[in-house]
């Protein structure tokens, strides 16, 4: 009786090293992407930095060297623009109109988007199609009609009238963005809330709004930036100097200080700073809202 002896073979070493050509290709690809990001960042940030440096320099200093770093920071120019050039009133008008419009359009848009995404009623898709169609057409085509309506209802040249116009302009886009996100909220959450005795309003307030906060924050930021910089409707629907918003005030400011480039840059910085601060604090929420629902 013979027994076969088993010989153990040494384990074969596996080379996990990446091929040189693949490594070079990956480095070039990542390097090209990084270079593109750096170039785009410089392209976007350098003009803002240039305006920032001019805002604390005098016009004579700017004329001597357009791109020099300030030797002396003239911070008093901001006080002159804020107090002497009525920028405080322009800033307050823009803040009151834009913040109120964004708050109203956020609540109305979230409620409408929740209804369109969650409730099946006759005309659901028709309402959605009408809202979507209003996004396609440029809002400038209704400018004359809005002017006539505001004059008829004595809302022309008032901050309330412009706020209502801003709400109507931004509401369709807000509903469109939020409806797609709310439609992805699991139905199990609503079923569980119904079993716990929640009303429809409580479901909206205590479930939909907290869960949809990334998308809601995105619409808040986008609407704020859009309305804060809006010029056309404000310049047509507001004629009183006491009701001017910041974009109109900057236009008038450029006319008053046409030769004073340094003061114009100071006024522009006053208008830009709130948007930069808002984006700096809420940029993470904006990215979360943009990518929400991309991966299931």
Short mmCIF file of C-alpha atoms in Angstrom, two decimals:
data_model
loop_
_atom_site.label_atom_id
_atom_site.label_comp_id
_atom_site.label_asym_id
_atom_site.label_seq_id
_atom_site.Cartn_x
_atom_site.Cartn_y
_atom_site.Cartn_z
CA UNK A 1 0.00 0.00 0.00
CA UNK A 2 1.56 3.26 -1.14
CA UNK A 3 0.74 6.70 0.13
CA UNK A 4 1.11 9.76 -2.00
CA UNK A 5 3.12 12.45 -0.35
CA UNK A 6 1.71 15.96 -0.62
CA UNK A 7 4.22 18.67 -1.35
CA UNK A 8 3.34 22.20 -0.33
CA UNK A 9 4.22 24.80 -2.94
CA UNK A 10 5.42 28.18 -1.75
CA UNK A 11 2.86 30.98 -2.29
CA UNK A 12 3.24 32.90 -5.48
CA UNK A 13 4.05 36.53 -4.91
CA UNK A 14 1.61 38.87 -6.59
CA UNK A 15 2.92 42.18 -7.81
CA UNK A 16 0.40 44.84 -6.76
CA UNK A 17 2.48 47.69 -8.06
CA UNK A 18 0.76 49.96 -10.53
CA UNK A 19 2.26 49.96 -14.01
CA UNK A 20 4.44 52.97 -14.69
CA UNK A 21 2.39 54.09 -17.69
CA UNK A 22 -0.87 53.95 -15.71
CA UNK A 23 0.69 55.89 -12.83
CA UNK A 24 1.95 58.60 -15.18
CA UNK A 25 -1.42 58.80 -16.88
CA UNK A 26 -3.21 59.17 -13.55
CA UNK A 27 -0.78 61.87 -12.39
CA UNK A 28 -1.18 63.82 -15.61
CA UNK A 29 -4.96 63.53 -15.44
CA UNK A 30 -5.10 64.69 -11.81
CA UNK A 31 -2.54 67.39 -12.50
CA UNK A 32 -4.55 68.70 -15.44
CA UNK A 33 -7.72 68.77 -13.36
CA UNK A 34 -5.95 70.59 -10.53
CA UNK A 35 -4.49 73.11 -12.98
CA UNK A 36 -7.94 73.77 -14.42
CA UNK A 37 -9.37 74.30 -10.92
CA UNK A 38 -6.54 76.67 -9.99
CA UNK A 39 -6.91 78.68 -13.20
CA UNK A 40 -10.67 78.97 -12.75
CA UNK A 41 -10.22 80.03 -9.11
CA UNK A 42 -7.77 82.74 -10.14
CA UNK A 43 -10.08 83.82 -12.94
CA UNK A 44 -12.95 84.22 -10.46
CA UNK A 45 -11.08 85.57 -7.43
CA UNK A 46 -8.60 88.02 -8.94
CA UNK A 47 -11.22 90.55 -10.17
CA UNK A 48 -12.84 90.53 -6.73
CA UNK A 49 -9.44 91.00 -5.08
CA UNK A 50 -8.66 93.85 -7.50
CA UNK A 51 -11.92 95.64 -6.65
CA UNK A 52 -11.21 95.04 -2.96
CA UNK A 53 -7.80 96.71 -3.17
CA UNK A 54 -9.19 99.65 -5.17
CA UNK A 55 -11.94 100.18 -2.60
CA UNK A 56 -9.36 101.19 0.03
CA UNK A 57 -7.23 103.30 -2.33
CA UNK A 58 -7.77 106.82 -3.60
CA UNK A 59 -8.31 107.59 -7.26
CA UNK A 60 -4.90 109.26 -7.52
CA UNK A 61 -3.23 106.14 -6.16
CA UNK A 62 -5.17 103.96 -8.60
CA UNK A 63 -4.22 106.22 -11.52
CA UNK A 64 -0.55 105.97 -10.59
CA UNK A 65 -0.61 102.16 -10.54
CA UNK A 66 -3.81 100.24 -11.25
CA UNK A 67 -2.71 96.92 -9.75
CA UNK A 68 -0.50 97.97 -6.83
CA UNK A 69 -1.13 96.78 -3.29
CA UNK A 70 -2.45 99.58 -1.04
CA UNK A 71 0.29 101.36 0.87
CA UNK A 72 -2.30 103.05 3.08
CA UNK A 73 -5.74 101.53 3.68
CA UNK A 74 -8.31 104.32 3.45
CA UNK A 75 -11.10 102.72 5.47
CA UNK A 76 -12.80 106.09 5.86
CA UNK A 77 -14.05 105.73 2.29
CA UNK A 78 -16.59 103.17 3.48
CA UNK A 79 -17.94 105.65 6.03
CA UNK A 80 -18.20 108.33 3.35
CA UNK A 81 -20.07 106.01 1.01
CA UNK A 82 -22.29 104.66 3.79
CA UNK A 83 -23.27 107.98 5.37
CA UNK A 84 -22.71 110.78 2.88
CA UNK A 85 -23.86 108.90 -0.24
CA UNK A 86 -27.02 107.37 1.26
CA UNK A 87 -25.75 103.80 0.96
CA UNK A 88 -27.19 103.00 4.38
CA UNK A 89 -30.70 103.64 3.03
CA UNK A 90 -30.03 101.63 -0.14
CA UNK A 91 -28.67 98.75 1.93
CA UNK A 92 -31.68 98.77 4.24
CA UNK A 93 -34.10 98.81 1.30
CA UNK A 94 -32.37 95.86 -0.37
CA UNK A 95 -32.21 93.93 2.89
CA UNK A 96 -35.88 94.50 3.69
CA UNK A 97 -37.14 93.67 0.20
CA UNK A 98 -34.87 90.71 -0.54
CA UNK A 99 -35.02 89.01 2.87
CA UNK A 100 -38.82 89.32 2.98
CA UNK A 101 -39.18 88.03 -0.58
CA UNK A 102 -36.83 85.10 0.02
CA UNK A 103 -38.65 84.12 3.23
CA UNK A 104 -42.07 84.22 1.55
CA UNK A 105 -40.98 82.43 -1.61
CA UNK A 106 -39.25 79.72 0.45
CA UNK A 107 -42.35 78.93 2.53
CA UNK A 108 -44.77 79.13 -0.41
CA UNK A 109 -42.43 77.23 -2.72
CA UNK A 110 -41.78 74.46 -0.19
CA UNK A 111 -45.51 74.05 0.51
CA UNK A 112 -46.40 73.99 -3.20
CA UNK A 113 -43.56 71.58 -4.00
CA UNK A 114 -44.68 69.25 -1.19
CA UNK A 115 -48.25 69.21 -2.49
CA UNK A 116 -47.16 68.55 -6.08
CA UNK A 117 -44.72 65.82 -5.03
CA UNK A 118 -46.88 64.00 -2.49
CA UNK A 119 -50.58 64.45 -3.29
CA UNK A 120 -52.28 63.08 -6.39
CA UNK A 121 -55.09 65.43 -7.37
CA UNK A 122 -56.69 66.39 -10.64
CA UNK A 123 -54.55 68.92 -12.47
CA UNK A 124 -51.38 68.10 -10.55
CA UNK A 125 -49.18 67.78 -13.61
CA UNK A 126 -50.96 70.67 -15.32
CA UNK A 127 -50.02 73.01 -12.48
CA UNK A 128 -46.48 71.67 -12.58
CA UNK A 129 -46.30 72.19 -16.35
CA UNK A 130 -47.54 75.79 -16.05
CA UNK A 131 -44.94 76.55 -13.38
CA UNK A 132 -42.21 74.90 -15.44
CA UNK A 133 -43.28 76.81 -18.57
CA UNK A 134 -42.94 80.12 -16.76
CA UNK A 135 -39.27 79.33 -16.19
CA UNK A 136 -38.65 78.91 -19.91
CA UNK A 137 -39.87 82.36 -20.93
CA UNK A 138 -37.74 85.39 -20.00
CA UNK A 139 -39.36 87.47 -17.24
CA UNK A 140 -38.67 90.71 -19.12
CA UNK A 141 -41.68 90.07 -21.38
CA UNK A 142 -44.07 90.78 -18.47
CA UNK A 143 -42.35 93.98 -17.35
CA UNK A 144 -44.86 96.35 -18.97
CA UNK A 145 -47.82 94.35 -17.67
CA UNK A 146 -46.38 94.33 -14.16
CA UNK A 147 -45.88 98.08 -14.35
CA UNK A 148 -49.53 98.62 -15.29
CA UNK A 149 -50.79 96.26 -12.58
CA UNK A 150 -48.72 97.92 -9.87
CA UNK A 151 -49.86 101.38 -10.94
CA UNK A 152 -53.50 100.26 -10.90
CA UNK A 153 -53.26 98.80 -7.39
CA UNK A 154 -51.15 101.72 -6.09
CA UNK A 155 -48.12 99.51 -5.51
CA UNK A 156 -45.85 101.27 -7.97
CA UNK A 157 -42.79 102.90 -6.43
CA UNK A 158 -43.22 100.95 -3.19
CA UNK A 159 -41.06 98.35 -1.53
CA UNK A 160 -44.08 96.13 -1.01
CA UNK A 161 -44.85 96.09 -4.73
CA UNK A 162 -41.30 95.16 -5.67
CA UNK A 163 -41.26 92.43 -2.99
CA UNK A 164 -44.43 90.90 -4.46
CA UNK A 165 -42.87 90.98 -7.93
CA UNK A 166 -39.73 89.27 -6.64
CA UNK A 167 -41.82 86.53 -5.02
CA UNK A 168 -43.70 85.91 -8.28
CA UNK A 169 -40.45 85.82 -10.27
CA UNK A 170 -38.64 83.30 -8.07
CA UNK A 171 -41.55 81.08 -7.04
CA UNK A 172 -41.65 78.83 -10.18
CA UNK A 173 -37.95 77.99 -10.03
CA UNK A 174 -38.15 77.34 -6.29
CA UNK A 175 -41.07 74.95 -6.73
CA UNK A 176 -39.29 73.20 -9.60
CA UNK A 177 -36.11 72.63 -7.59
CA UNK A 178 -37.83 71.52 -4.39
CA UNK A 179 -40.43 69.27 -6.04
CA UNK A 180 -37.78 66.92 -7.38
CA UNK A 181 -36.12 66.64 -3.97
CA UNK A 182 -39.35 66.20 -1.99
CA UNK A 183 -40.48 63.45 -4.36
CA UNK A 184 -37.47 61.37 -3.21
CA UNK A 185 -38.41 61.47 0.48
CA UNK A 186 -39.45 57.90 1.46
CA UNK A 187 -43.17 57.36 1.80
CA UNK A 188 -42.55 55.36 4.99
CA UNK A 189 -41.85 58.60 6.87
CA UNK A 190 -45.26 59.98 5.97
CA UNK A 191 -47.02 56.70 6.77
CA UNK A 192 -45.37 56.57 10.18
CA UNK A 193 -46.31 60.19 10.85
CA UNK A 194 -49.93 59.49 9.91
CA UNK A 195 -49.98 56.54 12.32
CA UNK A 196 -48.67 58.84 15.08
CA UNK A 197 -51.57 61.21 14.48
CA UNK A 198 -49.74 64.01 12.67
CA UNK A 199 -51.88 66.37 10.62
CA UNK A 200 -50.89 67.40 7.10
CA UNK A 201 -49.50 70.69 8.37
CA UNK A 202 -47.48 68.94 11.10
CA UNK A 203 -46.07 66.52 8.53
CA UNK A 204 -44.97 69.45 6.39
CA UNK A 205 -43.53 71.45 9.28
CA UNK A 206 -41.90 68.67 11.32
CA UNK A 207 -40.82 66.21 8.60
CA UNK A 208 -40.67 67.77 5.14
CA UNK A 209 -38.89 70.98 6.11
CA UNK A 210 -36.17 69.36 8.29
CA UNK A 211 -35.51 66.52 5.84
CA UNK A 212 -35.50 68.89 2.85
CA UNK A 213 -33.31 71.51 4.50
CA UNK A 214 -30.29 70.95 2.16
CA UNK A 215 -32.42 71.65 -0.91
CA UNK A 216 -34.25 74.50 0.84
CA UNK A 217 -30.93 76.09 1.82
CA UNK A 218 -29.83 75.87 -1.80
CA UNK A 219 -32.91 77.71 -3.02
CA UNK A 220 -32.48 80.34 -0.30
CA UNK A 221 -28.91 81.08 -1.40
CA UNK A 222 -29.74 81.11 -5.10
CA UNK A 223 -32.80 83.33 -4.63
CA UNK A 224 -30.93 85.73 -2.37
CA UNK A 225 -28.05 86.17 -4.80
CA UNK A 226 -30.42 86.57 -7.75
CA UNK A 227 -32.64 89.15 -6.04
CA UNK A 228 -29.83 91.03 -4.30
CA UNK A 229 -28.24 91.75 -7.69
CA UNK A 230 -31.51 92.30 -9.58
CA UNK A 231 -31.57 95.61 -11.45
CA UNK A 232 -34.10 95.72 -14.29
CA UNK A 233 -37.36 95.36 -12.35
CA UNK A 234 -36.08 97.56 -9.53
CA UNK A 235 -35.09 100.42 -11.82
CA UNK A 236 -38.44 100.31 -13.65
CA UNK A 237 -40.74 99.83 -10.65
CA UNK A 238 -38.95 102.20 -8.24
CA UNK A 239 -38.43 105.88 -8.97
CA UNK A 240 -38.31 107.43 -5.51
CA UNK A 241 -34.78 107.92 -4.19
CA UNK A 242 -35.83 106.78 -0.72
CA UNK A 243 -36.96 103.40 -2.07
CA UNK A 244 -33.90 102.60 -4.18
CA UNK A 245 -32.17 99.26 -3.77
CA UNK A 246 -28.41 98.78 -3.88
CA UNK A 247 -28.09 98.09 -7.64
CA UNK A 248 -29.99 101.29 -8.44
CA UNK A 249 -28.00 103.19 -5.84
CA UNK A 250 -24.73 102.00 -7.38
CA UNK A 251 -25.87 103.22 -10.79
CA UNK A 252 -26.71 106.64 -9.37
CA UNK A 253 -23.47 106.56 -7.41
CA UNK A 254 -21.46 105.93 -10.58
CA UNK A 255 -23.12 108.96 -12.14
CA UNK A 256 -22.26 111.18 -9.16
CA UNK A 257 -18.68 109.90 -8.86
CA UNK A 258 -17.96 109.18 -12.50
CA UNK A 259 -14.36 110.39 -12.25
CA UNK A 260 -13.74 108.94 -8.78
CA UNK A 261 -12.90 105.31 -9.54
CA UNK A 262 -11.86 104.63 -5.96
CA UNK A 263 -15.24 105.64 -4.52
CA UNK A 264 -17.08 103.60 -7.16
CA UNK A 265 -15.06 100.54 -6.11
CA UNK A 266 -15.94 101.24 -2.47
CA UNK A 267 -19.65 101.32 -3.31
CA UNK A 268 -19.37 98.07 -5.25
CA UNK A 269 -17.68 96.37 -2.31
CA UNK A 270 -20.50 97.41 0.02
CA UNK A 271 -22.94 95.66 -2.33
CA UNK A 272 -20.81 92.54 -2.81
CA UNK A 273 -19.80 91.83 0.80
CA UNK A 274 -23.22 90.45 1.95
CA UNK A 275 -23.29 87.92 -0.90
CA UNK A 276 -19.72 86.79 -0.16
CA UNK A 277 -20.48 86.42 3.55
CA UNK A 278 -23.66 84.46 2.85
CA UNK A 279 -21.87 82.07 0.49
CA UNK A 280 -18.93 81.65 2.88
CA UNK A 281 -21.22 80.53 5.70
CA UNK A 282 -23.63 78.41 3.66
CA UNK A 283 -21.47 77.03 0.85
CA UNK A 284 -21.50 73.56 2.42
CA UNK A 285 -25.31 73.58 2.49
CA UNK A 286 -25.32 74.72 -1.13
CA UNK A 287 -23.13 71.80 -2.19
CA UNK A 288 -25.27 69.34 -0.22
CA UNK A 289 -28.41 70.65 -1.87
CA UNK A 290 -26.88 70.51 -5.35
CA UNK A 291 -25.82 66.90 -4.88
CA UNK A 292 -28.93 65.78 -2.98
CA UNK A 293 -30.65 62.91 -4.70
CA UNK A 294 -27.76 62.28 -7.09
CA UNK A 295 -26.94 58.97 -5.36
CA UNK A 296 -29.75 56.72 -4.20
#
